[in-house]
Amino acid sequence: MLALYGHLFSSYTWKALIPLYANGTPFEFRDVSPEHPDNGAFVQAAHPSGKFPVLTDGDVTVVEATAIVEYLAARYPGPAPLIPADPAEAVTARMMDRVFDNYVMNHLQRVVLAFIADPQNPDPGILVSGRQELRRTYRWLESWLESNALPPHVSLVTCAAAPSLFYADWVERIPTDCPRLAALRAELLALPPVARCVDDARPFRSYFPLGAPDRD
Ligand SMILES: N[C@@H](CCC(=O)N[C@@H](CS)C(=O)NCC(=O)O)C(=O)O
């Protein structure tokens, strides 16, 4: 039986939950929270930086959300082809996965971490540069979307794009001059596996260090 260690409010945990839900893959969810110290201890030992999600499959342990999606695609294929069969399309999927992780998720996490480090007085330099970099990536994505589209099914890109755009918009709103990107975010949030992640995370919204907006 597969087991996924993570937290329902965690963006990277969503990245692993979306493919599991999309393909109806059976798994046990192991909550990483103070109520389950054993799960936290397992993650601390399993991941080089103590981060989640972590997937186990019998004796196999997979860390890093992208690797988890790749593992599920290889070992537990289902109706949602997580990695495109065409090699060139697979390269694009992996490229966009890196774009969403490195230039959306990372920058939003920097801002969130600044609030966690000092809720009353977050480092203004990090807030300015994190938000500036998010706006820069938004414009790049808007321009990419002029001539490209994401696959119409749940794929590695969906798994990376949905949680990163969900939370990034809470940190720095997607501007009105990026309508394609705003529409993509709305489309992604309407996908059933993504909507399930959003709904299951609702009880934890008060955890959001900047204050969760009253939407989504
Ligand atoms: N590069 C990792 C990032 C994972 C990550 O940042 N996880 C966050 C939760 S969204 C985490 O574990 N935070 C707790 C910690 O850093 O102690 C991945 O792709 O899986």
Coordinates of N, CA and C and ligand atoms in Angstrom, one line a residue:
M1 N 0.8 -1.2 0.0 CA 0.0 0.0 0.0 C 0.9 1.3 0.0
L2 N 0.5 2.2 -0.9 CA 1.3 3.5 -0.9 C 0.9 4.3 0.3
A3 N 1.9 5.0 0.8 CA 1.6 6.0 1.9 C 2.2 7.3 1.6
L4 N 1.4 8.4 1.8 CA 1.9 9.7 1.5 C 1.9 10.5 2.8
Y5 N 3.1 11.0 3.1 CA 3.3 11.8 4.3 C 3.2 13.3 3.8
G6 N 2.4 14.1 4.5 CA 2.3 15.5 4.1 C 1.3 16.1 5.0
H7 N 0.9 17.3 4.6 CA -0.2 18.1 5.3 C -1.2 18.6 4.3
L8 N -2.5 18.6 4.7 CA -3.5 19.0 3.7 C -3.5 20.4 3.3
F9 N -2.7 21.3 4.1 CA -2.7 22.7 3.7 C -1.4 23.0 2.9
S10 N -0.5 22.0 2.8 CA 0.8 22.2 2.1 C 0.7 22.1 0.6
S11 N 1.2 23.2 0.0 CA 1.2 23.2 -1.5 C 1.9 22.0 -2.1
Y12 N 3.0 21.7 -1.6 CA 3.8 20.6 -2.3 C 3.1 19.2 -2.0
T13 N 2.3 19.1 -0.9 CA 1.6 17.9 -0.6 C 0.5 17.8 -1.7
W14 N -0.2 19.0 -2.0 CA -1.2 18.9 -3.1 C -0.6 18.4 -4.4
K15 N 0.7 18.8 -4.6 CA 1.3 18.4 -5.9 C 1.3 16.8 -6.0
A16 N 1.5 16.1 -4.8 CA 1.5 14.7 -4.8 C 0.0 14.1 -4.7
L17 N -0.9 14.9 -4.1 CA -2.2 14.4 -3.9 C -3.0 14.4 -5.2
I18 N -2.7 15.5 -6.0 CA -3.5 15.6 -7.3 C -3.4 14.4 -8.2
P19 N -2.2 13.9 -8.5 CA -2.1 12.7 -9.3 C -2.7 11.4 -8.7
L20 N -2.6 11.3 -7.3 CA -3.2 10.2 -6.7 C -4.8 10.2 -6.8
Y21 N -5.3 11.4 -6.6 CA -6.8 11.6 -6.8 C -7.2 11.4 -8.2
A22 N -6.4 12.0 -9.2 CA -6.8 12.0 -10.6 C -6.9 10.5 -11.1
N23 N -6.0 9.7 -10.6 CA -6.0 8.3 -11.1 C -6.7 7.3 -10.2
G24 N -7.3 7.8 -9.1 CA -8.0 7.0 -8.2 C -7.0 5.9 -7.6
T25 N -5.8 6.3 -7.3 CA -4.8 5.4 -6.8 C -5.0 5.2 -5.3
P26 N -5.2 4.0 -4.8 CA -5.3 3.8 -3.3 C -4.1 4.2 -2.6
F27 N -4.2 4.9 -1.5 CA -3.0 5.2 -0.7 C -3.5 5.6 0.7
E28 N -2.6 5.6 1.7 CA -2.9 6.0 3.0 C -2.3 7.4 3.2
F29 N -3.0 8.3 3.8 CA -2.5 9.6 4.0 C -1.9 9.7 5.4
R30 N -0.7 10.1 5.6 CA -0.1 10.1 6.9 C 0.2 11.6 7.2
D31 N -0.6 12.1 8.1 CA -0.6 13.5 8.4 C 0.7 13.9 9.2
V32 N 1.4 14.9 8.7 CA 2.6 15.4 9.4 C 2.2 16.6 10.2
S33 N 2.0 16.3 11.5 CA 1.5 17.4 12.4 C 1.9 17.0 13.8
P34 N 1.8 18.0 14.7 CA 2.2 17.6 16.1 C 1.4 16.5 16.7
E35 N 0.2 16.2 16.2 CA -0.6 15.1 16.7 C -0.1 13.8 16.3
H36 N 0.8 13.8 15.3 CA 1.4 12.5 14.8 C 2.9 12.6 14.7
P37 N 3.5 12.7 15.9 CA 5.0 12.9 15.9 C 5.8 11.8 15.1
D38 N 5.3 10.6 15.1 CA 6.0 9.5 14.3 C 6.1 9.9 12.8
N39 N 5.0 10.5 12.3 CA 5.0 10.8 10.9 C 6.1 11.9 10.6
G40 N 6.1 12.9 11.5 CA 7.1 14.0 11.4 C 8.5 13.4 11.5
A41 N 8.7 12.5 12.4 CA 10.1 11.9 12.6 C 10.5 11.1 11.3
F42 N 9.5 10.4 10.7 CA 9.8 9.7 9.5 C 10.3 10.6 8.4
V43 N 9.5 11.7 8.2 CA 9.9 12.7 7.2 C 11.3 13.3 7.4
Q44 N 11.5 13.6 8.7 CA 12.8 14.2 9.0 C 14.0 13.3 8.6
A45 N 13.7 12.0 8.8 CA 14.8 11.0 8.5 C 14.8 10.8 7.0
A46 N 13.7 10.8 6.3 CA 13.6 10.4 4.9 C 14.1 11.4 3.9
H47 N 13.8 12.7 4.2 CA 14.1 13.8 3.3 C 15.4 14.5 3.7
P48 N 16.2 14.9 2.8 CA 17.5 15.5 3.2 C 17.3 16.8 3.9
S49 N 16.1 17.5 3.7 CA 15.9 18.7 4.4 C 14.7 18.6 5.3
G50 N 14.2 17.4 5.6 CA 13.0 17.2 6.4 C 11.7 17.7 5.9
K51 N 11.6 17.8 4.5 CA 10.4 18.4 3.9 C 9.5 17.3 3.4
F52 N 8.2 17.7 3.3 CA 7.2 16.8 2.8 C 6.7 17.4 1.5
P53 N 6.1 16.6 0.6 CA 5.6 15.2 0.8 C 6.8 14.2 0.6
V54 N 6.5 13.0 1.3 CA 7.3 11.8 1.1 C 6.4 10.7 0.8
L55 N 6.7 9.9 -0.2 CA 5.9 8.7 -0.6 C 6.6 7.5 -0.3
T56 N 5.9 6.5 0.3 CA 6.5 5.2 0.5 C 5.7 4.1 -0.3
D57 N 6.4 3.2 -0.8 CA 5.7 2.1 -1.5 C 6.5 0.8 -1.1
G58 N 6.0 0.2 0.0 CA 6.8 -0.9 0.5 C 8.1 -0.4 1.0
D59 N 9.2 -1.0 0.4 CA 10.5 -0.6 0.8 C 11.0 0.6 0.1
V60 N 10.3 1.1 -0.9 CA 10.7 2.2 -1.7 C 10.3 3.5 -1.0
T61 N 11.2 4.5 -0.9 CA 10.9 5.8 -0.4 C 11.2 6.8 -1.5
V62 N 10.2 7.7 -1.8 CA 10.4 8.7 -2.9 C 10.3 10.1 -2.2
V63 N 11.3 10.9 -2.3 CA 11.2 12.3 -1.8 C 11.2 13.3 -3.0
E64 N 10.7 14.5 -2.8 CA 10.6 15.5 -3.8 C 9.3 15.3 -4.7
A65 N 8.4 16.3 -4.6 CA 7.1 16.1 -5.2 C 7.2 15.7 -6.7
T66 N 8.1 16.4 -7.5 CA 8.2 16.0 -8.9 C 8.5 14.5 -9.1
A67 N 9.5 14.1 -8.2 CA 9.9 12.6 -8.3 C 8.7 11.7 -8.0
I68 N 7.9 12.2 -7.0 CA 6.7 11.4 -6.6 C 5.7 11.3 -7.8
V69 N 5.5 12.4 -8.5 CA 4.6 12.3 -9.7 C 5.2 11.4 -10.8
E70 N 6.5 11.5 -11.0 CA 7.2 10.7 -12.0 C 7.0 9.2 -11.6
Y71 N 7.2 8.9 -10.3 CA 7.1 7.5 -9.8 C 5.7 7.0 -10.0
L72 N 4.7 7.8 -9.6 CA 3.3 7.4 -9.8 C 3.0 7.1 -11.3
A73 N 3.6 8.0 -12.2 CA 3.4 7.8 -13.6 C 4.0 6.5 -14.1
A74 N 5.1 6.1 -13.5 CA 5.8 4.9 -14.0 C 5.2 3.6 -13.4
R75 N 4.9 3.7 -12.1 CA 4.5 2.5 -11.4 C 3.0 2.3 -11.2
Y76 N 2.2 3.4 -11.2 CA 0.8 3.3 -11.0 C 0.0 4.1 -12.1
P77 N 0.2 3.8 -13.4 CA -0.4 4.5 -14.4 C -2.0 4.4 -14.3
G78 N -2.6 5.4 -14.7 CA -4.1 5.4 -14.7 C -4.6 6.2 -15.8
P79 N -5.9 6.6 -15.7 CA -6.5 7.4 -16.8 C -5.8 8.7 -17.1
A80 N -5.3 9.4 -16.1 CA -4.6 10.6 -16.3 C -3.1 10.4 -16.7
P81 N -2.7 10.6 -17.9 CA -1.3 10.4 -18.3 C -0.4 11.5 -17.7
L82 N 0.2 11.2 -16.6 CA 0.9 12.3 -15.9 C 2.0 12.9 -16.6
I83 N 2.7 12.0 -17.4 CA 3.9 12.4 -18.2 C 3.5 12.1 -19.6
P84 N 3.5 13.1 -20.5 CA 3.1 12.9 -21.9 C 3.9 11.8 -22.6
A85 N 3.3 11.0 -23.4 CA 4.0 9.8 -24.0 C 5.0 10.4 -25.1
D86 N 4.6 11.5 -25.7 CA 5.5 12.0 -26.7 C 6.8 12.7 -26.0
P87 N 8.0 12.2 -26.4 CA 9.2 12.7 -25.7 C 9.3 14.2 -25.7
A88 N 9.0 14.9 -26.8 CA 9.1 16.3 -26.9 C 8.1 17.0 -26.0
E89 N 6.9 16.5 -25.9 CA 5.9 17.0 -25.0 C 6.3 16.8 -23.6
A90 N 6.9 15.6 -23.3 CA 7.4 15.3 -22.0 C 8.4 16.4 -21.5
V91 N 9.3 16.8 -22.5 CA 10.3 17.8 -22.1 C 9.6 19.1 -21.7
T92 N 8.6 19.5 -22.5 CA 7.8 20.7 -22.2 C 7.2 20.6 -20.8
A93 N 6.6 19.4 -20.5 CA 6.0 19.2 -19.2 C 7.0 19.4 -18.1
R94 N 8.2 18.8 -18.3 CA 9.2 18.9 -17.2 C 9.7 20.3 -17.1
M95 N 9.8 21.0 -18.3 CA 10.3 22.4 -18.3 C 9.3 23.3 -17.5
M96 N 8.0 23.1 -17.7 CA 7.0 23.9 -17.0 C 6.9 23.5 -15.6
D97 N 7.1 22.3 -15.3 CA 7.2 21.9 -13.8 C 8.3 22.7 -13.1
R98 N 9.5 22.8 -13.8 CA 10.6 23.6 -13.1 C 10.2 25.0 -13.0
V99 N 9.5 25.6 -14.1 CA 9.1 27.0 -14.0 C 8.2 27.2 -12.8
F100 N 7.2 26.4 -12.7 CA 6.2 26.6 -11.6 C 6.9 26.4 -10.2
D101 N 7.8 25.4 -10.1 CA 8.4 25.2 -8.8 C 9.4 26.3 -8.5
N102 N 10.3 26.6 -9.4 CA 11.4 27.5 -9.2 C 11.0 29.0 -9.1
Y103 N 10.0 29.4 -10.0 CA 9.8 30.8 -10.2 C 8.4 31.2 -9.7
V104 N 7.6 30.3 -9.3 CA 6.3 30.7 -8.7 C 6.4 30.2 -7.2
M105 N 6.4 28.9 -7.0 CA 6.4 28.3 -5.7 C 7.5 28.9 -4.8
N106 N 8.7 28.9 -5.3 CA 9.9 29.4 -4.5 C 9.7 30.8 -4.0
H107 N 9.2 31.7 -4.9 CA 9.1 33.1 -4.6 C 7.9 33.3 -3.6
L108 N 6.8 32.6 -3.8 CA 5.7 32.7 -2.8 C 6.1 32.2 -1.5
Q109 N 6.9 31.1 -1.5 CA 7.4 30.5 -0.2 C 8.3 31.5 0.5
R110 N 9.1 32.2 -0.2 CA 10.1 33.2 0.4 C 9.3 34.2 1.2
V111 N 8.2 34.7 0.6 CA 7.4 35.7 1.2 C 6.7 35.1 2.4
V112 N 6.1 33.9 2.3 CA 5.4 33.3 3.4 C 6.4 33.0 4.6
L113 N 7.6 32.6 4.2 CA 8.6 32.3 5.3 C 9.0 33.5 6.0
A114 N 9.0 34.7 5.3 CA 9.4 36.0 5.9 C 8.3 36.3 7.0
F115 N 7.0 36.0 6.7 CA 6.0 36.3 7.7 C 6.1 35.3 8.8
I116 N 6.4 34.0 8.5 CA 6.6 33.0 9.6 C 7.7 33.4 10.5
A117 N 8.8 33.9 9.9 CA 10.0 34.3 10.7 C 9.7 35.4 11.7
D118 N 9.0 36.4 11.2 CA 8.7 37.6 12.0 C 7.3 38.2 11.6
P119 N 6.2 37.6 12.2 CA 4.9 38.0 11.7 C 4.6 39.5 11.8
Q120 N 5.1 40.2 12.8 CA 4.8 41.6 12.9 C 5.7 42.5 12.0
N121 N 6.9 41.9 11.7 CA 7.9 42.8 11.0 C 8.6 41.9 9.9
P122 N 7.9 41.4 9.0 CA 8.6 40.5 8.0 C 9.6 41.4 7.2
D123 N 10.7 40.7 6.8 CA 11.8 41.4 6.1 C 11.3 42.1 4.9
P124 N 11.3 43.4 4.8 CA 10.7 44.1 3.7 C 11.4 43.8 2.4
G125 N 12.7 43.5 2.5 CA 13.5 43.2 1.2 C 13.0 42.0 0.6
I126 N 12.7 41.0 1.5 CA 12.2 39.7 0.9 C 10.8 39.9 0.3
L127 N 10.0 40.7 1.0 CA 8.6 40.9 0.5 C 8.6 41.6 -0.9
V128 N 9.5 42.6 -1.0 CA 9.6 43.3 -2.3 C 10.1 42.4 -3.4
S129 N 11.2 41.8 -3.1 CA 11.8 41.0 -4.2 C 11.0 39.7 -4.5
G130 N 10.4 39.1 -3.5 CA 9.5 37.9 -3.8 C 8.4 38.3 -4.6
R131 N 7.7 39.5 -4.3 CA 6.5 39.9 -5.1 C 6.9 40.3 -6.5
Q132 N 8.1 41.0 -6.6 CA 8.6 41.5 -7.9 C 8.8 40.3 -8.8
E133 N 9.5 39.3 -8.2 CA 9.8 38.1 -9.0 C 8.5 37.3 -9.4
L134 N 7.5 37.3 -8.5 CA 6.3 36.7 -8.9 C 5.6 37.4 -10.1
R135 N 5.6 38.8 -10.1 CA 5.1 39.5 -11.2 C 5.8 39.3 -12.5
R136 N 7.1 39.2 -12.4 CA 7.9 38.9 -13.5 C 7.6 37.5 -14.1
T137 N 7.4 36.5 -13.2 CA 7.0 35.2 -13.7 C 5.6 35.2 -14.3
Y138 N 4.7 35.9 -13.7 CA 3.3 36.0 -14.2 C 3.4 36.5 -15.7
R139 N 4.2 37.5 -15.9 CA 4.3 38.1 -17.3 C 4.9 37.0 -18.3
W140 N 5.9 36.3 -17.8 CA 6.5 35.3 -18.7 C 5.4 34.2 -19.0
L141 N 4.7 33.8 -18.0 CA 3.7 32.8 -18.2 C 2.6 33.3 -19.1
E142 N 2.2 34.5 -18.9 CA 1.1 35.1 -19.8 C 1.6 35.0 -21.2
S143 N 2.8 35.4 -21.4 CA 3.3 35.4 -22.8 C 3.5 33.9 -23.3
W144 N 3.9 33.0 -22.5 CA 4.0 31.6 -22.9 C 2.6 31.1 -23.3
L145 N 1.6 31.5 -22.5 CA 0.2 31.0 -22.8 C -0.4 31.6 -24.1
E146 N 0.3 32.6 -24.6 CA -0.2 33.2 -25.9 C -0.1 32.1 -27.0
S147 N 1.0 31.3 -26.9 CA 1.2 30.4 -28.0 C 1.3 28.9 -27.5
N148 N 1.0 28.7 -26.3 CA 1.0 27.3 -25.8 C -0.2 27.1 -24.9
A149 N -0.5 25.8 -24.7 CA -1.6 25.4 -23.8 C -1.1 24.3 -22.9
L150 N -1.7 24.1 -21.7 CA -1.4 23.0 -20.9 C -2.2 21.8 -21.5
P151 N -1.7 20.6 -21.2 CA -2.5 19.4 -21.7 C -3.9 19.5 -21.1
P152 N -4.9 19.0 -21.8 CA -6.3 19.1 -21.3 C -6.6 18.0 -20.2
H153 N -5.6 17.3 -19.7 CA -5.9 16.3 -18.7 C -4.9 16.6 -17.5
V154 N -5.1 15.9 -16.4 CA -4.2 16.1 -15.3 C -2.8 15.5 -15.6
S155 N -1.8 16.4 -15.5 CA -0.4 16.0 -15.9 C 0.5 16.6 -14.8
L156 N 1.8 16.3 -15.0 CA 2.9 16.8 -14.1 C 2.7 18.4 -14.0
V157 N 2.4 19.0 -15.2 CA 2.3 20.5 -15.1 C 1.1 20.9 -14.3
T158 N 0.0 20.2 -14.4 CA -1.2 20.5 -13.5 C -0.8 20.4 -12.1
C159 N -0.1 19.3 -11.7 CA 0.3 19.1 -10.4 C 1.2 20.2 -9.8
A160 N 2.0 20.8 -10.7 CA 2.9 21.9 -10.2 C 2.2 23.2 -10.3
A161 N 1.4 23.4 -11.4 CA 0.8 24.7 -11.6 C -0.3 25.0 -10.6
A162 N -1.2 24.0 -10.3 CA -2.4 24.4 -9.5 C -2.0 24.9 -8.1
P163 N -1.2 24.1 -7.3 CA -0.9 24.6 -6.0 C -0.1 25.9 -6.0
S164 N 0.8 26.0 -7.0 CA 1.7 27.2 -6.9 C 0.9 28.5 -7.3
L165 N 0.0 28.4 -8.3 CA -0.8 29.5 -8.7 C -1.9 29.8 -7.6
F166 N -2.4 28.8 -7.0 CA -3.4 29.0 -5.9 C -2.8 29.9 -4.9
Y167 N -1.7 29.5 -4.3 CA -1.1 30.3 -3.2 C -0.4 31.5 -3.7
A168 N 0.2 31.5 -4.9 CA 0.9 32.7 -5.3 C -0.1 33.9 -5.4
D169 N -1.3 33.6 -5.9 CA -2.3 34.7 -6.0 C -2.7 35.3 -4.7
W170 N -2.5 34.5 -3.6 CA -2.8 35.0 -2.3 C -1.7 35.9 -1.8
V171 N -0.5 35.7 -2.4 CA 0.7 36.5 -2.0 C 0.8 37.8 -2.8
E172 N 0.6 37.6 -4.1 CA 0.7 38.7 -5.1 C -0.4 38.4 -6.2
R173 N -1.5 39.2 -6.2 CA -2.6 38.9 -7.1 C -2.1 38.9 -8.5
I174 N -2.6 37.9 -9.3 CA -2.3 37.9 -10.7 C -3.0 39.2 -11.3
P175 N -2.2 40.1 -12.0 CA -2.7 41.4 -12.4 C -3.7 41.2 -13.6
T176 N -4.5 42.2 -13.7 CA -5.6 42.2 -14.8 C -5.0 42.1 -16.2
D177 N -3.7 42.5 -16.3 CA -3.1 42.4 -17.7 C -2.5 41.0 -17.9
C178 N -2.8 40.1 -17.1 CA -2.5 38.7 -17.3 C -3.7 37.8 -17.4
P179 N -4.7 38.1 -18.3 CA -5.9 37.4 -18.3 C -5.8 35.9 -18.5
R180 N -4.9 35.5 -19.4 CA -4.7 34.1 -19.7 C -4.3 33.3 -18.5
L181 N -3.4 33.9 -17.7 CA -2.9 33.2 -16.5 C -4.0 33.2 -15.4
A182 N -4.8 34.2 -15.3 CA -5.9 34.2 -14.3 C -6.9 33.1 -14.7
A183 N -7.2 33.0 -16.1 CA -8.1 32.0 -16.5 C -7.6 30.6 -16.3
L184 N -6.3 30.4 -16.5 CA -5.7 29.1 -16.2 C -5.8 28.7 -14.8
R185 N -5.6 29.7 -13.9 CA -5.7 29.4 -12.4 C -7.2 28.9 -12.1
A186 N -8.1 29.7 -12.7 CA -9.5 29.3 -12.4 C -9.8 27.9 -13.0
E187 N -9.3 27.6 -14.2 CA -9.6 26.3 -14.8 C -9.0 25.2 -13.9
L188 N -7.8 25.4 -13.5 CA -7.1 24.4 -12.7 C -7.8 24.1 -11.4
L189 N -8.3 25.2 -10.7 CA -9.0 25.1 -9.4 C -10.3 24.3 -9.6
A190 N -10.9 24.4 -10.8 CA -12.2 23.7 -11.1 C -12.0 22.2 -11.4
L191 N -10.8 21.7 -11.6 CA -10.5 20.3 -11.8 C -10.8 19.5 -10.6
P192 N -11.6 18.4 -10.6 CA -12.0 17.7 -9.4 C -10.9 17.4 -8.4
P193 N -9.7 16.8 -8.9 CA -8.7 16.5 -7.9 C -8.1 17.7 -7.2
V194 N -8.1 18.9 -8.0 CA -7.6 20.1 -7.4 C -8.6 20.7 -6.4
A195 N -9.9 20.7 -6.8 CA -11.0 21.2 -6.0 C -11.0 20.4 -4.7
R196 N -10.7 19.1 -4.7 CA -10.7 18.3 -3.5 C -9.6 18.8 -2.6
C197 N -8.4 19.1 -3.1 CA -7.3 19.6 -2.3 C -7.7 21.0 -1.7
V198 N -8.3 21.8 -2.5 CA -8.7 23.2 -2.0 C -9.7 23.0 -0.8
D199 N -10.7 22.1 -1.0 CA -11.7 21.9 0.0 C -11.2 21.3 1.3
D200 N -10.3 20.3 1.1 CA -9.8 19.6 2.3 C -8.9 20.5 3.1
A201 N -8.4 21.6 2.4 CA -7.4 22.5 3.1 C -8.2 23.6 3.8
R202 N -9.5 23.8 3.6 CA -10.2 24.9 4.1 C -10.1 25.1 5.6
P203 N -10.2 23.9 6.4 CA -10.1 24.1 7.8 C -8.8 24.7 8.3
F204 N -7.8 24.7 7.5 CA -6.5 25.2 7.9 C -6.1 26.6 7.4
R205 N -7.1 27.3 6.8 CA -6.8 28.6 6.2 C -6.3 29.6 7.2
S206 N -6.6 29.4 8.5 CA -6.1 30.4 9.5 C -4.6 30.2 9.7
Y207 N -4.0 29.1 9.2 CA -2.6 29.0 9.2 C -1.8 29.9 8.3
F208 N -2.5 30.4 7.3 CA -1.8 31.2 6.3 C -1.2 32.5 6.9
P209 N 0.1 32.6 6.9 CA 0.7 33.7 7.7 C 0.3 35.1 7.3
L210 N 0.0 35.3 6.0 CA -0.4 36.6 5.5 C -1.9 36.9 5.8
G211 N -2.6 35.9 6.2 CA -4.1 36.0 6.3 C -4.7 35.6 5.0
A212 N -5.5 34.5 5.0 CA -6.1 34.0 3.8 C -7.2 35.0 3.3
P213 N -7.2 35.3 2.0 CA -8.2 36.2 1.5 C -9.6 35.5 1.5
D214 N -10.6 36.3 1.5 CA -12.0 35.7 1.5 C -12.5 35.4 0.1
R215 N -11.8 34.4 -0.5 CA -12.2 34.0 -1.9 C -11.7 32.6 -2.1
D216 N -11.9 32.1 -3.3 CA -11.4 30.7 -3.7 C -12.1 29.7 -2.8
Ligands
LIG1 N1 11.5 20.7 -3.0 C1 10.5 20.1 -2.2 C2 9.8 21.2 -1.4 C3 8.9 20.7 -0.3 C4 8.5 21.7 0.6 O1 8.9 22.9 0.6 N2 7.6 21.3 1.6 C5 7.1 22.2 2.6 C6 5.6 22.1 2.7 S1 4.8 22.8 1.3 C7 7.7 21.7 3.9 O2 8.0 20.5 4.1 N3 7.7 22.6 4.9 C8 8.1 22.2 6.3 C9 9.6 22.4 6.5 O3 10.3 22.9 5.7 O4 10.0 22.0 7.6 C10 9.5 19.3 -3.0 O5 9.4 19.5 -4.2 O6 8.9 18.3 -2.5

